[in-house]
XYZ file of C-alpha atoms in Angstrom:
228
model
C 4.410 -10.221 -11.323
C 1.446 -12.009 -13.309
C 1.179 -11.059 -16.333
C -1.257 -7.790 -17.331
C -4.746 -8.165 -18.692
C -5.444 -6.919 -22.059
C -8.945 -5.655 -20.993
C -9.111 -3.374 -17.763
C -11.078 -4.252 -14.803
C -11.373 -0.757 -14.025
C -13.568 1.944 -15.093
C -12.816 3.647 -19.231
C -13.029 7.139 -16.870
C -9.433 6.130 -14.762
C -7.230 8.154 -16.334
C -3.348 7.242 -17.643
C -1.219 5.904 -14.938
C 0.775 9.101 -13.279
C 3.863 8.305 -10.886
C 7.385 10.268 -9.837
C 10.130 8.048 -9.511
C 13.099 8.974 -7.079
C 15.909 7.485 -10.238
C 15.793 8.329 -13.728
C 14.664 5.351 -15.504
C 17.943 4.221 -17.034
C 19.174 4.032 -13.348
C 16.046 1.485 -12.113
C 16.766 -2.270 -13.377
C 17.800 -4.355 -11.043
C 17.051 -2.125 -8.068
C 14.624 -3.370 -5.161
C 11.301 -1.164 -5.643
C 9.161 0.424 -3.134
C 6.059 1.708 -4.048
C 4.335 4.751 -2.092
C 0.334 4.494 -1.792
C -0.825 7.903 -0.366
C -3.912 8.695 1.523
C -7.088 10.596 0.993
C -7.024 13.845 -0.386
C -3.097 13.439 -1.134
C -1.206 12.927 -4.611
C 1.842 11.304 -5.665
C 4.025 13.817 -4.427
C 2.921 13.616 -0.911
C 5.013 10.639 0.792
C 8.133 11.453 -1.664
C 9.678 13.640 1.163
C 10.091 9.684 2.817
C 12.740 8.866 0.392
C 15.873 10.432 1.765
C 15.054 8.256 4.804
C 14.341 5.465 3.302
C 17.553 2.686 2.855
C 19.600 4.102 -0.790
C 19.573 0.847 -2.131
C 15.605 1.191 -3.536
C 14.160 2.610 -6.242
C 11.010 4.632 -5.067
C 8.457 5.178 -7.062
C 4.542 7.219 -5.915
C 1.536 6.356 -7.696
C -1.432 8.900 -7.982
C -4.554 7.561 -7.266
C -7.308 7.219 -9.671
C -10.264 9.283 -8.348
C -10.008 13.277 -8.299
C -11.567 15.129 -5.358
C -10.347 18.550 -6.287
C -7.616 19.955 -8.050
C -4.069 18.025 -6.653
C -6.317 15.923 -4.881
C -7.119 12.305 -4.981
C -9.184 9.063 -3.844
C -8.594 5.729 -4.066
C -12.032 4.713 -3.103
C -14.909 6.923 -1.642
C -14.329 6.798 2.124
C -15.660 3.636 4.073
C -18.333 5.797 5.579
C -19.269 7.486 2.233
C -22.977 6.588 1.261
C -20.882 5.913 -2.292
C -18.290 3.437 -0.944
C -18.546 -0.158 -1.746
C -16.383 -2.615 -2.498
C -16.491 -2.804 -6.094
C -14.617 0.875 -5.948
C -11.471 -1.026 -3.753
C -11.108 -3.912 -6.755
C -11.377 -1.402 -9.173
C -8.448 0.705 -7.731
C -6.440 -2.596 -6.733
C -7.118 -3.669 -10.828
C -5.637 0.489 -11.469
C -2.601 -0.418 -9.447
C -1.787 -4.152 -10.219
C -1.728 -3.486 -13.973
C 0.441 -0.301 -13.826
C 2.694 -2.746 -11.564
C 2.711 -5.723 -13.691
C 4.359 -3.023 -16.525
C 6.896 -1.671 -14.475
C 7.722 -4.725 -11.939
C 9.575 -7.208 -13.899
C 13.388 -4.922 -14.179
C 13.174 -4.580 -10.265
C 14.254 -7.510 -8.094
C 11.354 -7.138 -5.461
C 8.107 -5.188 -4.931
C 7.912 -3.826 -1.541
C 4.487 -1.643 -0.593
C 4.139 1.482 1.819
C 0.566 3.000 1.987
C -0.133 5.665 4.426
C -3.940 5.669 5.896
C -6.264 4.600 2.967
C -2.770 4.092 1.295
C -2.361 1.029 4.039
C -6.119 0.037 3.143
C -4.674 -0.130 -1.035
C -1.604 -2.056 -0.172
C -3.223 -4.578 2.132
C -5.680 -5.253 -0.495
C -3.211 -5.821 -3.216
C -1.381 -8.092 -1.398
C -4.445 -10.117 -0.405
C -5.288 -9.779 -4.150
C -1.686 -11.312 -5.074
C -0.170 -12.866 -2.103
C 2.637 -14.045 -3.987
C 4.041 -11.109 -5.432
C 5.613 -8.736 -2.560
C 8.568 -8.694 -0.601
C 7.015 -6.682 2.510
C 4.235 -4.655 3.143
C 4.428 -1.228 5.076
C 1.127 0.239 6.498
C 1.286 3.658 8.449
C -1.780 5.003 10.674
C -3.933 2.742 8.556
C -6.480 -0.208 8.124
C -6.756 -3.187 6.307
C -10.338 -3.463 4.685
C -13.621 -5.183 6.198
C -15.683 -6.846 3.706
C -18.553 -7.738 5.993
C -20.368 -10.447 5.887
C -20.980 -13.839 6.217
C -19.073 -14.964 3.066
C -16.281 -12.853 3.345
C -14.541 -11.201 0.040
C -14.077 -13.501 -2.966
C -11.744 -10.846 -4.529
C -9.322 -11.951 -2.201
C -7.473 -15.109 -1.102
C -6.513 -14.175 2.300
C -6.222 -18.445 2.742
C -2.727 -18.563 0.521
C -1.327 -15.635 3.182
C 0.521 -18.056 5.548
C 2.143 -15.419 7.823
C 5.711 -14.894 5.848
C 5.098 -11.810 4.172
C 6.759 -9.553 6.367
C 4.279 -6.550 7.350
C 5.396 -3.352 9.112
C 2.277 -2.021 10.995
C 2.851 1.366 12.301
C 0.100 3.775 14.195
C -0.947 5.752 17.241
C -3.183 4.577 19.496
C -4.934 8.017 20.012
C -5.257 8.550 15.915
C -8.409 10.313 15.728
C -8.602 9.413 12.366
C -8.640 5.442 11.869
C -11.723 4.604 13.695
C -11.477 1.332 16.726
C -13.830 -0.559 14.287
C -10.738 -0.557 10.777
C -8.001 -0.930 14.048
C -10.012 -4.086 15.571
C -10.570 -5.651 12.150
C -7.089 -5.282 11.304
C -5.405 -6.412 14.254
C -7.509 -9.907 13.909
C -6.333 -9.979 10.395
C -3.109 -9.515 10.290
C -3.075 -12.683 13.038
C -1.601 -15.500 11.577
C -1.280 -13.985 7.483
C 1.566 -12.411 8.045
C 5.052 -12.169 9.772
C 3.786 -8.656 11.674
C 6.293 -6.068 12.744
C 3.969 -3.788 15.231
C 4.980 -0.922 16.816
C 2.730 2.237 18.135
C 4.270 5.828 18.538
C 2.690 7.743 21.265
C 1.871 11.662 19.929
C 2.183 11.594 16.180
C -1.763 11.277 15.614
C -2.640 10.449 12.482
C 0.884 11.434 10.632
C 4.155 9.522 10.521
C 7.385 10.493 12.631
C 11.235 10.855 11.810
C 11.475 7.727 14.535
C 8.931 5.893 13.307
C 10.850 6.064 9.948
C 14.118 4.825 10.999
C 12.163 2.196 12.566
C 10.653 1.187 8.949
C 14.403 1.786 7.547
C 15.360 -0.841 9.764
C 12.678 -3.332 8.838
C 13.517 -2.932 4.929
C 16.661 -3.725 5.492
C 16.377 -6.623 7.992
C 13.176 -8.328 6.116
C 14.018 -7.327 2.226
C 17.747 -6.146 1.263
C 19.310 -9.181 3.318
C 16.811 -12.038 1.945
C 17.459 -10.426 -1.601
C-alpha cells in the first residue's frame, strides 16, 4: 500500500477510524484481508454476519463510514441525488479509507474489497484511486460512480485499470434501489478495466442471498487464495 500522508485530505470533523475485525489482532499478519464497505444508513457491524460464509483463510475486517445520519447510522457521501452530493464528498471518504488502509495493510498479504450498494460505489472508487493495490474487488447491488462530464474525474486513473483486477459484480435486475442510470454507467465501465465476474440473482431486490454468497466464496478462492 503507498505510503500514508501526514496531512489528511479529509475534513478535521471525520472522526477516529472505527472497525470490528473477525481475528484478534495477534492472529492477523500474514492473513489475506477483506475489507467490508457497508451501505447507506448501515455501520460496521452490518455485513459482519458475511463472515462465516466467507472462505476461513481471511481476515475480515468492517469499516464505519465517516458521516453520521442518526444514531448507529452512517454515510459515506450524501446520496447521488442529494442537493448536497458532489464529488468532493466521494474523495474525501476514499482519502478516510485509503489512509486507515495504508496503517493496517502492510501485515496482510493482499487487500481484497466488498462494498454493498454505496459500499460498491466506495470500493470502486478506491480502486480507481489506487489501481495497483487490490487483489479483487466485490460489489453487491451497487454502482460504480459517474463523474459527468466532458473531462471525466481527475481523482481517478481509470487508464492504468487494464482489465486484471478481478471484479465480482453481483445484483438484481429488478433492484428498486440502484437506479438504470448508476447500472448503465457501470456496466460500460467495468468493460475492458477489469477481469468482471457478473452474475444477477433473480428475487433478492436490493439485499444479498446465501447463493449469491457461495458464489462470491467461490470467486475469492479461485481469483485470490490460489494466485497468493
Amino acid at each position: 500500500m503507498t505510503e500514508a500522508q501526514t496531512t489528511p485530505s479529509y475534513p478535521a470533523t471525520y472522526p477516529t477510524h472505527h472497525a470490528v475485525w473477525s481475528r484478534p489482532e495477534e492472529e492477523r499478519a500474514g492473513t489475506p484481508l477483506i475489507v467490508l464497505l457497508h451501505g447507506y444508513g448501515a455501520n460496521e457491524a452490518d455485513l459482519m454476519g458475511l463472515v462465516p460464509l466467507l472462505p476461513p483463510e481471511f481476515t475480515v475486517v468492517a469499516l464505519r463510514a465517516p458521516q453520521e445520519l442518526a444514531p448507529g447510522a452512517y454515510q459515506w457521501f450524501p446520496l447521488v441525488a442529494a442537493a448536497d452530493f458532489g464529488l468532493a464528498q466521494v474523495e474525501a471518504a476514499s482519502e478516510y479509507v485509503l489512509e486507515w488502509l495504508d496503517s493496517v495493510g502492510g501485515q496482510h498479504t493482499s487487500v481484497t474489497l466488498l462494498g454493498f450498494s454505496m459500499g460498491m460505489a466506495m470500493a470502486t472508487t478506491l480502486l480507481r484511486r489506487r489501481p495497483g493495490d487490490f487483489a479483487a474487488v466485490v460489489g453487491l447491488s451497487g454502482f460504480a460512480i459517474n463523474a459527468g462530464g466532458a473531462d471525466g474525474w481527475p481523482y481517478v486513473r481509470d487508464a492504468e485499470l487494464d482489465g486484471t483486477v478481478p471484479f465480482f459484480w453481483g445484483r438484481d435486475q429488478a433492484d428498486p434501489v440502484i437506479t438504470p442510470d448508476k447500472v448503465e454507467f457501470t456496466l460500460g465501465w467495468v468493460r475492458g478495466r477489469v477481469d468482471l465476474t457478473k452474475i444477477v440473482y433473480e428475487g433478492i431486490l436490493h439485499s444479498i442471498s446465501g447463493p449469491e454468497m457461495a458464489h462470491v466464496a467461490e470467486f475469492l478462492r479461485f481469483k485470490v487464495l490460489t494466485r497468493g
